[in-house]
C-alpha cells in the first residue's frame, strides 16, 4: 500500500505560484482560502529559496489529535481528510498544525469562522466519489480517478512531487546524487559571481 | 354550562398539549464518547483505494507525470 506524501525540492522551485493557482482552479477554493502557498526565504538576496507548502498529510497528524469532534480520518494511503459536516470551525487544528495548513472561510459577519478547509491531496471527502456535493464541499477527487494532485502534476520544474513516499524519495535521492550538493547551474553565483564556463577570466 | 363545540375544542387542545408534552422525553441511557475515533460518514474512496487495480493506476500515473526532466 502506498503512503502518499508531498515533497518540494527547494533547489527547483522558481516561485511561479502555478501550484497555488492550479489548486484554486481545480478545487474551486473559496476567496480568502489558500490550500497551498509558496513561501520564499531570503527574498531578493543571494541564496533565495522558495518552497511550496500545503497539508503534509502527517503520519501522526496533530490536527486529528486535537480535534474535539474527531472529524479527521486517514485513508489507507495515508491521506489525512476530514468531514465538514462534523467540523465546528473551532480552530484547534490550526494551532496544532506546524505548517499552517487548516484555513477557515469567513462565511458570516463579525469574522465568524466557517468550517475548516485544507488540502485533500485531491482526494475529496466522505461523500460519494466525484459527486457534485463532494466537489462543492471538498473540491475535486482526482485520486478516485486514478490521478495525482494537480499542483504536483503541472509543476513545470517538477519541484513539487506527490505520490508514494518511497517513489518520491527515490527521485529526490537521485537528484541529490546528480547535483553533488547545492547546484549553481542557474543560481546567483553563476549569474553574478563567477565567470562563464570556458572564459579565461 | 360549556357548549358542545367549546368542549370539543378544549378536548382537542388538551390532546395536542398531551402529545407535545409526551415528546419531552429524555433518554436515561448514557452516550459513551470515544475520544480519538472518527465520528463522521464513511468515505467510499477507502474501499476503492484497497483494490490493487487502483494502486496500479496511481503508480502508473506517478511514472507518467512525476518522472524527472
Short mmCIF file of N, CA, C and O in Angstrom, two decimals, chain A residues 50-105:
data_model
loop_
_atom_site.label_atom_id
_atom_site.label_comp_id
_atom_site.label_asym_id
_atom_site.label_seq_id
_atom_site.Cartn_x
_atom_site.Cartn_y
_atom_site.Cartn_z
N UNK A 50 12.65 29.10 -2.37
CA UNK A 50 11.20 29.05 -2.26
C UNK A 50 10.77 27.61 -2.05
O UNK A 50 11.40 26.68 -2.56
N UNK A 51 9.66 27.46 -1.36
CA UNK A 51 9.13 26.12 -1.11
C UNK A 51 7.60 26.20 -1.10
O UNK A 51 7.03 27.15 -0.57
N UNK A 52 6.98 25.24 -1.74
CA UNK A 52 5.53 25.20 -1.82
C UNK A 52 4.99 24.37 -0.64
O UNK A 52 5.41 23.23 -0.46
N UNK A 53 4.11 24.99 0.15
CA UNK A 53 3.65 24.32 1.38
C UNK A 53 2.13 24.15 1.37
O UNK A 53 1.40 25.07 1.02
N UNK A 54 1.69 22.98 1.78
CA UNK A 54 0.26 22.70 2.00
C UNK A 54 0.19 21.68 3.12
O UNK A 54 1.18 21.49 3.83
N UNK A 55 -0.96 21.06 3.28
CA UNK A 55 -1.06 19.98 4.27
C UNK A 55 -0.06 18.90 3.89
O UNK A 55 -0.01 18.48 2.73
N UNK A 56 0.75 18.46 4.83
CA UNK A 56 1.77 17.45 4.53
C UNK A 56 1.26 16.03 4.80
O UNK A 56 2.02 15.08 4.73
N UNK A 57 0.01 15.89 5.15
CA UNK A 57 -0.62 14.59 5.39
C UNK A 57 0.24 13.75 6.34
O UNK A 57 0.70 12.65 5.99
N UNK A 58 0.46 14.33 7.51
CA UNK A 58 1.32 13.73 8.54
C UNK A 58 0.87 12.31 8.89
O UNK A 58 -0.32 12.02 8.93
N UNK A 59 1.85 11.48 9.15
CA UNK A 59 1.55 10.10 9.54
C UNK A 59 0.82 10.07 10.89
O UNK A 59 -0.16 9.35 11.06
N UNK A 60 1.29 10.88 11.84
CA UNK A 60 0.60 11.00 13.12
C UNK A 60 0.12 12.46 13.20
O UNK A 60 0.78 13.30 13.81
N UNK A 61 -1.00 12.73 12.55
CA UNK A 61 -1.42 14.11 12.34
C UNK A 61 -1.84 14.81 13.64
O UNK A 61 -2.75 14.35 14.33
N UNK A 62 -1.16 15.93 13.99
CA UNK A 62 -1.53 16.65 15.23
C UNK A 62 -2.91 17.28 15.15
O UNK A 62 -3.58 17.44 16.17
N UNK A 63 -3.35 17.63 13.94
CA UNK A 63 -4.70 18.22 13.78
C UNK A 63 -5.76 17.22 14.24
O UNK A 63 -6.72 17.58 14.93
N UNK A 64 -5.56 15.94 13.86
CA UNK A 64 -6.52 14.91 14.24
C UNK A 64 -6.48 14.66 15.75
O UNK A 64 -7.51 14.37 16.37
N UNK A 65 -5.28 14.80 16.33
CA UNK A 65 -5.13 14.53 17.76
C UNK A 65 -5.87 15.55 18.62
O UNK A 65 -6.36 15.22 19.69
N UNK A 66 -5.94 16.80 18.14
CA UNK A 66 -6.55 17.85 18.97
C UNK A 66 -8.02 18.12 18.62
O UNK A 66 -8.67 18.88 19.33
N UNK A 67 -8.53 17.51 17.56
CA UNK A 67 -9.90 17.82 17.12
C UNK A 67 -10.91 17.39 18.19
O UNK A 67 -10.97 16.21 18.55
N UNK A 68 -11.72 18.31 18.71
CA UNK A 68 -12.66 17.94 19.77
C UNK A 68 -13.86 17.14 19.27
O UNK A 68 -14.54 16.51 20.07
N UNK A 69 -14.11 17.18 17.97
CA UNK A 69 -15.26 16.43 17.44
C UNK A 69 -14.84 15.23 16.60
O UNK A 69 -15.67 14.57 15.99
N UNK A 70 -13.54 14.95 16.58
CA UNK A 70 -12.99 13.79 15.85
C UNK A 70 -13.50 13.72 14.42
O UNK A 70 -14.07 12.70 14.00
N UNK A 71 -13.28 14.80 13.68
CA UNK A 71 -13.77 14.80 12.30
C UNK A 71 -12.69 14.41 11.30
O UNK A 71 -12.94 14.40 10.12
N UNK A 72 -11.49 14.05 11.79
CA UNK A 72 -10.40 13.67 10.88
C UNK A 72 -10.31 12.16 10.71
O UNK A 72 -10.55 11.43 11.67
N UNK A 73 -9.95 11.75 9.52
CA UNK A 73 -9.64 10.34 9.31
C UNK A 73 -8.48 10.24 8.31
O UNK A 73 -8.23 11.18 7.55
N UNK A 74 -7.78 9.12 8.35
CA UNK A 74 -6.64 8.91 7.46
C UNK A 74 -6.95 7.71 6.58
O UNK A 74 -7.33 6.65 7.09
N UNK A 75 -6.79 7.89 5.28
CA UNK A 75 -7.06 6.77 4.37
C UNK A 75 -5.91 5.76 4.45
O UNK A 75 -4.86 6.05 5.03
N UNK A 76 -6.12 4.61 3.83
CA UNK A 76 -5.06 3.58 3.84
C UNK A 76 -3.80 4.07 3.15
O UNK A 76 -2.70 3.57 3.42
N UNK A 77 -3.97 5.03 2.25
CA UNK A 77 -2.82 5.60 1.54
C UNK A 77 -2.14 6.71 2.34
O UNK A 77 -1.22 7.35 1.84
N UNK A 78 -2.64 6.97 3.54
CA UNK A 78 -2.01 7.98 4.40
C UNK A 78 -2.48 9.40 4.13
O UNK A 78 -1.82 10.35 4.56
N UNK A 79 -3.58 9.56 3.41
CA UNK A 79 -4.09 10.91 3.14
C UNK A 79 -5.00 11.33 4.30
O UNK A 79 -5.92 10.59 4.66
N UNK A 80 -4.71 12.50 4.89
CA UNK A 80 -5.49 12.98 6.03
C UNK A 80 -6.66 13.82 5.51
O UNK A 80 -6.45 14.84 4.85
N UNK A 81 -7.87 13.37 5.79
CA UNK A 81 -9.08 14.06 5.32
C UNK A 81 -9.98 14.38 6.51
O UNK A 81 -9.75 13.89 7.61
N UNK A 82 -11.01 15.17 6.27
CA UNK A 82 -11.93 15.49 7.37
C UNK A 82 -13.36 15.64 6.86
O UNK A 82 -13.59 15.84 5.67
N UNK A 83 -14.29 15.50 7.80
CA UNK A 83 -15.72 15.58 7.49
C UNK A 83 -16.21 16.98 7.87
O UNK A 83 -16.25 17.33 9.05
N UNK A 84 -16.60 17.75 6.86
CA UNK A 84 -17.03 19.12 7.14
C UNK A 84 -18.40 19.17 7.82
O UNK A 84 -18.76 20.19 8.39
N UNK A 85 -19.15 18.09 7.75
CA UNK A 85 -20.45 18.06 8.44
C UNK A 85 -20.26 17.99 9.95
O UNK A 85 -21.15 18.34 10.71
N UNK A 86 -19.10 17.49 10.38
CA UNK A 86 -18.82 17.39 11.81
C UNK A 86 -18.03 18.59 12.33
O UNK A 86 -18.15 18.96 13.49
N UNK A 87 -17.21 19.17 11.46
CA UNK A 87 -16.32 20.26 11.87
C UNK A 87 -17.13 21.42 12.45
O UNK A 87 -18.18 21.78 11.91
N UNK A 88 -16.62 21.97 13.54
CA UNK A 88 -17.31 23.11 14.17
C UNK A 88 -16.51 24.40 13.99
O UNK A 88 -16.87 25.43 14.54
N UNK A 89 -15.42 24.32 13.24
CA UNK A 89 -14.61 25.52 12.97
C UNK A 89 -13.99 26.12 14.22
O UNK A 89 -13.81 27.33 14.30
N UNK A 90 -13.61 25.28 15.18
CA UNK A 90 -13.08 25.79 16.46
C UNK A 90 -11.68 26.37 16.31
O UNK A 90 -11.28 27.25 17.06
N UNK A 91 -10.91 25.86 15.32
CA UNK A 91 -9.57 26.40 15.08
C UNK A 91 -8.46 25.69 15.84
O UNK A 91 -7.31 26.08 15.73
N UNK A 92 -8.77 24.65 16.59
CA UNK A 92 -7.72 23.92 17.33
C UNK A 92 -6.69 23.34 16.36
O UNK A 92 -5.49 23.36 16.64
N UNK A 93 -7.18 22.80 15.24
CA UNK A 93 -6.28 22.16 14.28
C UNK A 93 -5.30 23.18 13.71
O UNK A 93 -4.16 22.85 13.42
N UNK A 94 -5.76 24.42 13.57
CA UNK A 94 -4.88 25.47 13.05
C UNK A 94 -3.70 25.70 13.99
O UNK A 94 -2.56 25.86 13.56
N UNK A 95 -3.98 25.71 15.29
CA UNK A 95 -2.92 25.91 16.28
C UNK A 95 -1.99 24.70 16.36
O UNK A 95 -0.80 24.84 16.65
N UNK A 96 -2.54 23.51 16.12
CA UNK A 96 -1.73 22.29 16.24
C UNK A 96 -0.85 22.07 15.01
O UNK A 96 0.22 21.49 15.13
N UNK A 97 -1.31 22.52 13.86
CA UNK A 97 -0.60 22.22 12.60
C UNK A 97 0.70 23.01 12.49
O UNK A 97 0.68 24.24 12.56
N UNK A 98 1.85 22.33 12.29
CA UNK A 98 3.11 23.08 12.16
C UNK A 98 3.27 23.76 10.81
O UNK A 98 4.20 24.53 10.62
N UNK A 99 2.39 23.46 9.85
CA UNK A 99 2.51 24.03 8.51
C UNK A 99 1.45 25.09 8.22
O UNK A 99 1.42 25.64 7.13
N UNK A 100 0.57 25.36 9.15
CA UNK A 100 -0.48 26.36 8.93
C UNK A 100 -1.45 25.94 7.84
O UNK A 100 -1.99 26.79 7.12
N UNK A 101 -1.65 24.64 7.70
CA UNK A 101 -2.49 24.14 6.60
C UNK A 101 -4.00 24.44 6.76
O UNK A 101 -4.63 24.86 5.81
N UNK A 102 -4.58 24.26 7.95
CA UNK A 102 -6.03 24.50 8.05
C UNK A 102 -6.39 25.96 7.81
O UNK A 102 -5.75 26.86 8.33
N UNK A 103 -7.42 26.16 7.00
CA UNK A 103 -7.89 27.51 6.65
C UNK A 103 -9.38 27.59 6.96
O UNK A 103 -10.08 26.59 6.92
N UNK A 104 -9.81 28.81 7.23
CA UNK A 104 -11.23 28.97 7.60
C UNK A 104 -11.87 30.07 6.77
O UNK A 104 -11.47 31.23 6.87
N UNK A 105 -12.85 29.72 5.96
CA UNK A 105 -13.52 30.77 5.18
C UNK A 105 -14.40 31.61 6.10
O UNK A 105 -15.02 31.09 7.03
#
